[in-house]
Amino acid sequence: MKVMLSSGIIGCGRIGCGFDDDISQNKKRTHASGYSICNETDLIAFSDVDASKLKKYGQKFFVENLFKDYNQMFDNLDIDVVSICTLSDSHLELVKKAASSNVKGIFIEKPIADSLENAKKIIDICKENEIVLLVDHQRRFEPFYHEIKKIITSEKFGQLQSVYVYYGAGISNTGSHVFDLLRYFFGEITTVFSEKSEILSPNPLDPNFDVTLKFNQNFYGYLHPLDLSNYGICEFDIFATGGRLKLDLLSNQADFFQVNSDSHDYKILSAEKLSADSSSKSGTILGIENLVSCINSDTIPLCSGY
């Protein structure tokens, strides 16, 4: 018999609660909506330093337990699952408190921490306390990207030659998603070379970088930033001996270019719109479902700290 898991959220900003204020969006995208929708979780508490956010989202999601101090939330309530939706430099201390309060699961926003040292500490704390840790790299939970990986690793696609990434909004904000997806698709990276870009990101504390990566599979990847004030873009352009795959991370769409065997002088590529499964749920909602499933079945999450 599955037990209802009490859940709480620390940080009622955009990904915690705010994105769903936009009624034009056809998918619920926040942690608050995820816990409200899930049949196996009971959203019972919010914590945020901003009292106006607590009042607003407490009313919206029918949450009565509102705390400006997260310590009081853990000290006064039994929380089974907590989402940490604050800035990365606060994550380690929040994980320490959650672990000392016997939570079963932690859903933490990306990037997992503000340093490799703190990331390892978070992973170790969760391992020692038998806490399921899930990092919200949302595309890991999307069936669409599982299908893309199957294509990339297929014999038909052939040997990988190179991948080009076009992004904006900073190496931490967008870059954390990009690096995670690159490693999901292509495995580990052996060498990194980077230079700070002259192209500015919207956040001066999170600059853009031009990056060259060498993968363990002995091919290269290149990250090139673009100015988001002109237009939003986040794309992968993947080249292999069997074709080309152009992937739009914003729209979750892809074009697959196959070798045209009818060409005579030299081979050319012919494009087709790729048909892949797409979920009606957002990555964050799917992540909460994965977290709950792992707690109930003692299985490994799709995007752990490792």
JSON list of C-alpha atoms in Angstrom, two decimals, residues 14 57 195 287:
[
{"chain": "A", "resi": 14, "resn": "ARG", "atom": "CA", "xyz": [9.44, 31.17, -10.40]},
{"chain": "A", "resi": 57, "resn": "TYR", "atom": "CA", "xyz": [0.89, 31.15, -3.01]},
{"chain": "A", "resi": 195, "resn": "GLU", "atom": "CA", "xyz": [36.92, 31.62, -22.64]},
{"chain": "A", "resi": 287, "resn": "GLY", "atom": "CA", "xyz": [10.42, 14.67, -11.94]}
]
